[in-house]
mmCIF file of C-alpha atoms and ligand atoms in Angstrom:
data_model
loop_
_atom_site.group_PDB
_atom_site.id
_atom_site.type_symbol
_atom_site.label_atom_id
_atom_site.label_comp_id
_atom_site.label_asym_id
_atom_site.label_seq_id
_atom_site.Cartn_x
_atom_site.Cartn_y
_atom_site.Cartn_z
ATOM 1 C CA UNK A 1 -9.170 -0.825 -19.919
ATOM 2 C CA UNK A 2 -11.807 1.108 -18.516
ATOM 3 C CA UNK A 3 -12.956 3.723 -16.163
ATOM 4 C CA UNK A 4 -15.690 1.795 -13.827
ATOM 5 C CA UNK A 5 -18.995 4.203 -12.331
ATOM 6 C CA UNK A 6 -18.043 3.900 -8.386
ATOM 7 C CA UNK A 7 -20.938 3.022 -6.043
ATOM 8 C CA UNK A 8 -21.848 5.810 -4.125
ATOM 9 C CA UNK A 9 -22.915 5.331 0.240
ATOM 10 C CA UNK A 10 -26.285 4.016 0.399
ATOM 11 C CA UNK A 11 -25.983 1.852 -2.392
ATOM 12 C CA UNK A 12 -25.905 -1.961 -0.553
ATOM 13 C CA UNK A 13 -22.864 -3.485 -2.598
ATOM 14 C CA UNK A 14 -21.176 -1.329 -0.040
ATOM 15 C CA UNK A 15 -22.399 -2.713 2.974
ATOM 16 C CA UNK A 16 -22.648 -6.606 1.655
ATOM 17 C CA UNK A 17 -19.462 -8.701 2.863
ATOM 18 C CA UNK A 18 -17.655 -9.534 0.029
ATOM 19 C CA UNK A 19 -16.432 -13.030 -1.578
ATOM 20 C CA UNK A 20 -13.615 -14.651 -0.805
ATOM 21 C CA UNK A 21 -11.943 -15.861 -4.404
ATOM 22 C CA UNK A 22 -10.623 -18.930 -5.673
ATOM 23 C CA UNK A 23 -6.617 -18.920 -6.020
ATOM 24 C CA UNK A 24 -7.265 -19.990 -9.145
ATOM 25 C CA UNK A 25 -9.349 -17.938 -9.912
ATOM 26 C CA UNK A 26 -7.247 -15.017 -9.574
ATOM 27 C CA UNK A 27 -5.154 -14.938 -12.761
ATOM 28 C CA UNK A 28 -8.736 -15.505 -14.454
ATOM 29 C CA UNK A 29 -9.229 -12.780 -17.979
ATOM 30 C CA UNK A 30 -12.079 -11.590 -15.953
ATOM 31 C CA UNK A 31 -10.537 -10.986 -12.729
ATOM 32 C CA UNK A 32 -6.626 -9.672 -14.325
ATOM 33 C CA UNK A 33 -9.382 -7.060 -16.085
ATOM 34 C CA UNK A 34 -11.429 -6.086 -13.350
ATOM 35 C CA UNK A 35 -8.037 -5.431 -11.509
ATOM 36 C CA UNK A 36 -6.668 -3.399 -14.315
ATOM 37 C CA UNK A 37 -9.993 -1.333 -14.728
ATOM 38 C CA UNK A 38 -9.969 -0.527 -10.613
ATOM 39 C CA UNK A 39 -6.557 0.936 -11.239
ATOM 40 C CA UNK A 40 -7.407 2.781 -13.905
ATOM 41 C CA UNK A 41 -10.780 4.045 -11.968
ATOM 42 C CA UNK A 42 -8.454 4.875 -8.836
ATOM 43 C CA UNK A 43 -6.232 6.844 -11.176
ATOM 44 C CA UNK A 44 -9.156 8.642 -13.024
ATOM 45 C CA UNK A 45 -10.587 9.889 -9.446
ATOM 46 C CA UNK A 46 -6.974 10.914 -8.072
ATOM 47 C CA UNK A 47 -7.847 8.477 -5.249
ATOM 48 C CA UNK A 48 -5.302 6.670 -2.812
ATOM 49 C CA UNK A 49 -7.405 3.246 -2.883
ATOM 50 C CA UNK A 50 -10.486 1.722 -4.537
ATOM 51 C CA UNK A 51 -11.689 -2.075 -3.092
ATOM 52 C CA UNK A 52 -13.899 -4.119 -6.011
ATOM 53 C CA UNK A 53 -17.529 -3.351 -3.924
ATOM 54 C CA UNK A 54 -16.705 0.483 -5.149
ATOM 55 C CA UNK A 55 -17.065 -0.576 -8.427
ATOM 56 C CA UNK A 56 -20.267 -2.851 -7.698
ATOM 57 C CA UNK A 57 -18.098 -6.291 -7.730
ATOM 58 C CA UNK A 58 -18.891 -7.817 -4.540
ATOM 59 C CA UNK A 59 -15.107 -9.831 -4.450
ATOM 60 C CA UNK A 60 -12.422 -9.505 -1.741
ATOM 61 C CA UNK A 61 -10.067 -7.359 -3.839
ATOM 62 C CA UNK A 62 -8.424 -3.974 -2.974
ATOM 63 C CA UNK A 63 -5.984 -1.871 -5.166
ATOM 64 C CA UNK A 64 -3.873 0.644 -3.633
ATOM 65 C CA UNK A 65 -0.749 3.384 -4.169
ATOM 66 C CA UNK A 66 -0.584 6.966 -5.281
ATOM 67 C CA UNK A 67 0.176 7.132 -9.310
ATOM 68 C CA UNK A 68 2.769 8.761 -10.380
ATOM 69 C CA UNK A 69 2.425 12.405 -11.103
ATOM 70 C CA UNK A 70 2.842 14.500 -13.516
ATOM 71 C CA UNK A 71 2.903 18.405 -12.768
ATOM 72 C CA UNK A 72 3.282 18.244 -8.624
ATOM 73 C CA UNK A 73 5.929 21.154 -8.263
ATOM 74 C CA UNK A 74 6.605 20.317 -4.409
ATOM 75 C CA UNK A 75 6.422 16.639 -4.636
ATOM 76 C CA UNK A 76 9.607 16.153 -3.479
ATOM 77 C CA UNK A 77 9.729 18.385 -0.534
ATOM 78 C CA UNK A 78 6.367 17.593 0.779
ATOM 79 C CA UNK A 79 5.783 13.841 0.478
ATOM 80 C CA UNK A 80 6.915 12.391 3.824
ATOM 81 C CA UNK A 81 8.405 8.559 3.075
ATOM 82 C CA UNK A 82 5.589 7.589 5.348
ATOM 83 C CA UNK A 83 3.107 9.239 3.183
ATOM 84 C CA UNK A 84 3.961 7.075 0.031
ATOM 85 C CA UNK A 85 1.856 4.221 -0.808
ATOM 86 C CA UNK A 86 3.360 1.859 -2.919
ATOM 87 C CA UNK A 87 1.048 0.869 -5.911
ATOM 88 C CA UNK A 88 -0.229 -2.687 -4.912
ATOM 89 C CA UNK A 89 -3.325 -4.990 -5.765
ATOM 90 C CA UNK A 90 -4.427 -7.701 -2.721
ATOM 91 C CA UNK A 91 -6.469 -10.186 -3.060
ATOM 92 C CA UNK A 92 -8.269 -11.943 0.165
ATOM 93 C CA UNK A 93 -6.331 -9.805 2.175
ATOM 94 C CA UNK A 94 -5.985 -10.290 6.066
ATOM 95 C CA UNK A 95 -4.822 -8.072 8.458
ATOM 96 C CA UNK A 96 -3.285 -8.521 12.036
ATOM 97 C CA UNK A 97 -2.641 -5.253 13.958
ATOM 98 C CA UNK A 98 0.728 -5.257 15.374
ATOM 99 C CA UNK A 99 1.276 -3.549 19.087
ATOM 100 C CA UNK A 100 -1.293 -1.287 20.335
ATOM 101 C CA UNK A 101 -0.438 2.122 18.935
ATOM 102 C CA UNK A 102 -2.809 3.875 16.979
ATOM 103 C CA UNK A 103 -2.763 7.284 14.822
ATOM 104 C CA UNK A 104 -6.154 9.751 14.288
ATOM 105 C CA UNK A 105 -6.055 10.891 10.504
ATOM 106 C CA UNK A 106 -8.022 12.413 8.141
ATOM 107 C CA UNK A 107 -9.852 10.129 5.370
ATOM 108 C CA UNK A 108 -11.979 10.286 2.706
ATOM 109 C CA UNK A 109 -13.640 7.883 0.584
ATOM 110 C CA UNK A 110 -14.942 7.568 -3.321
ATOM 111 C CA UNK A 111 -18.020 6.390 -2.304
ATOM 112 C CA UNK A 112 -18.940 9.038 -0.018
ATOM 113 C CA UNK A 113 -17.460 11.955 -2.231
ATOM 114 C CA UNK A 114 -16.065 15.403 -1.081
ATOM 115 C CA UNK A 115 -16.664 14.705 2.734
ATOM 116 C CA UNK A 116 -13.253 14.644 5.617
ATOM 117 C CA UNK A 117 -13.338 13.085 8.627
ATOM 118 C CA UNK A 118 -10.824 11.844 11.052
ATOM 119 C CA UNK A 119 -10.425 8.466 12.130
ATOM 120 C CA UNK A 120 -8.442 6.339 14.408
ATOM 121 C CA UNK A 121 -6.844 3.354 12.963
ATOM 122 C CA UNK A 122 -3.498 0.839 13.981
ATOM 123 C CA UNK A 123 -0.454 2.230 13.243
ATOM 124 C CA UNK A 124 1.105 -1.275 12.164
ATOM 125 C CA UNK A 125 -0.559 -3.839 10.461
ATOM 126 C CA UNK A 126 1.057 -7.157 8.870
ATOM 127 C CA UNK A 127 -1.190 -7.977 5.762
ATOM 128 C CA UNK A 128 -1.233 -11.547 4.412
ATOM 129 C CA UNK A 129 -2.971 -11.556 0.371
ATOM 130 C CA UNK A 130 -2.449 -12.855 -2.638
ATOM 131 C CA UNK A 131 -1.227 -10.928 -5.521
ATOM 132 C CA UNK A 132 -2.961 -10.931 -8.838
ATOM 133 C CA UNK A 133 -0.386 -13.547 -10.282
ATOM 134 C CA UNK A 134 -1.796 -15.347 -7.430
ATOM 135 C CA UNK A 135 1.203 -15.499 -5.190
ATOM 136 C CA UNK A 136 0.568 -15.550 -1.330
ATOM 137 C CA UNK A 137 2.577 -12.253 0.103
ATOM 138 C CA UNK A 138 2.885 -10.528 3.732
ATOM 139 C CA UNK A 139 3.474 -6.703 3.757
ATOM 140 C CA UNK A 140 3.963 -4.947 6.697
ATOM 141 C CA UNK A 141 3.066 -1.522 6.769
ATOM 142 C CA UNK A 142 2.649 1.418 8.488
ATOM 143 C CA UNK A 143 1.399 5.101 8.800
ATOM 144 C CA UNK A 144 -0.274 6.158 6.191
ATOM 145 C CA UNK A 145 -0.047 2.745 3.797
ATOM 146 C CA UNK A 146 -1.499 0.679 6.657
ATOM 147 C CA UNK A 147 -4.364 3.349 7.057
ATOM 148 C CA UNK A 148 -4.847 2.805 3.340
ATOM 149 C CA UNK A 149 -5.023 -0.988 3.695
ATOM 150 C CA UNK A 150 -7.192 -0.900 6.924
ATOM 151 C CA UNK A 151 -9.759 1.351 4.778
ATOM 152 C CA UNK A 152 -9.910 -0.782 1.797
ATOM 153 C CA UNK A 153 -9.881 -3.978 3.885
ATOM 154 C CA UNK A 154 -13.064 -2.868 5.618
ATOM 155 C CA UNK A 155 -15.218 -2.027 2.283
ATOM 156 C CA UNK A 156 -15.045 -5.864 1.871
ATOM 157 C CA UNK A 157 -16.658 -6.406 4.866
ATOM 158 C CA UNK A 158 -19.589 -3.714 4.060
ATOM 159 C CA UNK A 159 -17.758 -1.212 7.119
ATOM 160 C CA UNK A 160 -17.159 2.603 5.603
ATOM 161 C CA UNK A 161 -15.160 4.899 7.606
ATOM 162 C CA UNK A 162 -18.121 6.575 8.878
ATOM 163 C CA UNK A 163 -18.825 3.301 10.912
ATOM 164 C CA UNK A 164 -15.143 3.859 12.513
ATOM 165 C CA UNK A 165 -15.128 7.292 13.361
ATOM 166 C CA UNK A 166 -15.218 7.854 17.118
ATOM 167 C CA UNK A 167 -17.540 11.217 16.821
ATOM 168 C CA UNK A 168 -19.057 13.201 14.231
ATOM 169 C CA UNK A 169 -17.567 16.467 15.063
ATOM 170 C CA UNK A 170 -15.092 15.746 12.686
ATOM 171 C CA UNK A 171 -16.962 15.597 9.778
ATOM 172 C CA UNK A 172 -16.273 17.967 7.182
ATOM 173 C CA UNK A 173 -17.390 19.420 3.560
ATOM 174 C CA UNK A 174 -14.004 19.267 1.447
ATOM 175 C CA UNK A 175 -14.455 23.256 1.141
ATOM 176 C CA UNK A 176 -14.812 23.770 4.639
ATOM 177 C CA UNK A 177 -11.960 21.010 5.049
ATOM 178 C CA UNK A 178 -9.702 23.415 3.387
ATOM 179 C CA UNK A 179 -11.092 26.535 4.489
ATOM 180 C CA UNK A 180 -10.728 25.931 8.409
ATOM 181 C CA UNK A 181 -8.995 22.631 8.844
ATOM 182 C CA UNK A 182 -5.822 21.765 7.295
ATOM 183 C CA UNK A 183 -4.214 23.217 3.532
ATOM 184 C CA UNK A 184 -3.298 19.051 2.830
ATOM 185 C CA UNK A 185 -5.401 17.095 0.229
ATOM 186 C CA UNK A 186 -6.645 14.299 1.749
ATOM 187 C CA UNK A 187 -7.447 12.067 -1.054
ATOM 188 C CA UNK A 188 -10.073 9.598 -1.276
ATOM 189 C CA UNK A 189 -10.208 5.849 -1.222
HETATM 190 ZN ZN1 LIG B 201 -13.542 4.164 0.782
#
């Protein structure tokens, strides 16, 4: 495996929509080690989510979930169920928002490094994928994981979070994130 250089905003992989892939194309050597190297990058940059255009593969595939750690003292007490984002690759993924509710949250992407800003996304979201055995699969999710999904979902279509923010006013230097906005890491996807 390997650790993959992430595309950083500006560069146009991020704003390109795409590919759909093959079904069988997914359990491909190619594509099983792209997926394994995306985890491994997501991993290496403590982020929460990485989608293939980050790592200059223009292909509709997102992975997804916090690793486990190592040396977090308050893990237990802090991490809210709805905070936990199972570790999951999608391929082709499509997303139907369910009802109308919606939550404003912080985000932060790998592509557009050390910068907050708060967003307003569904709060429930039904996902239909494949998996990379190449299995169709529904997930619901909400909270946090369907923030996560909603995020990655849009770098295939070229949309950063940027693009979905409501207002500027929001945006936010990580330093200054911690200095005058809120104590929690925000992690980037
Ligand atoms: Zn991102």
């Amino acid at each position: 495996m390997s650790i993959l250089k992430v595309a950083r905003m500006g560069h146009p992989v991020l704003r390109a929509r795409a590919k759909t892939l093959e079904p069988a194309d997914i359990k491909s050597p190619g594509i099983q080690q792209l997926i394994d190297d995306m985890f491994e990058t997501m991993q290496e940059y403590q982020g929460v989510g990485l989608a293939a255009p980050q790592v200059h593969a223009s292909v509709r595939i997102f992975v997804a979930g916090f690793a486990p750690k190592l040396d977090d003292e308050d893990e237990d007490e802090d991490e809210d169920e709805e905070e936990r984002v199972p570790l999951m690759a999608l391929i082709n993924p499509e997303i139907a928002i369910v009802g109308d509710d919606t939550a404003d949250d912080w985000e932060g992407c790998l592509s557009i490094p050390d910068i907050r800003g708060r967003v307003t996304r569904a709060r429930e979201i039904k996902v239909k994928a494949y998996d990379r055995r190449g299995r169709r699969v529904e997930i619901s999710a909400r909270g946090f994981t369907a923030r996560v999904i909603q995020h990655e979902t849009d770098h295939l279509d070229g949309v950063l979070f940027f693009d979905r923010m409501q207002s500027f006013e929001t945006l936010t230097f990580l330093d200054e994130f911690g200095k005058y906005w809120s104590r929690r890491d925000v992690p980037e996807e």
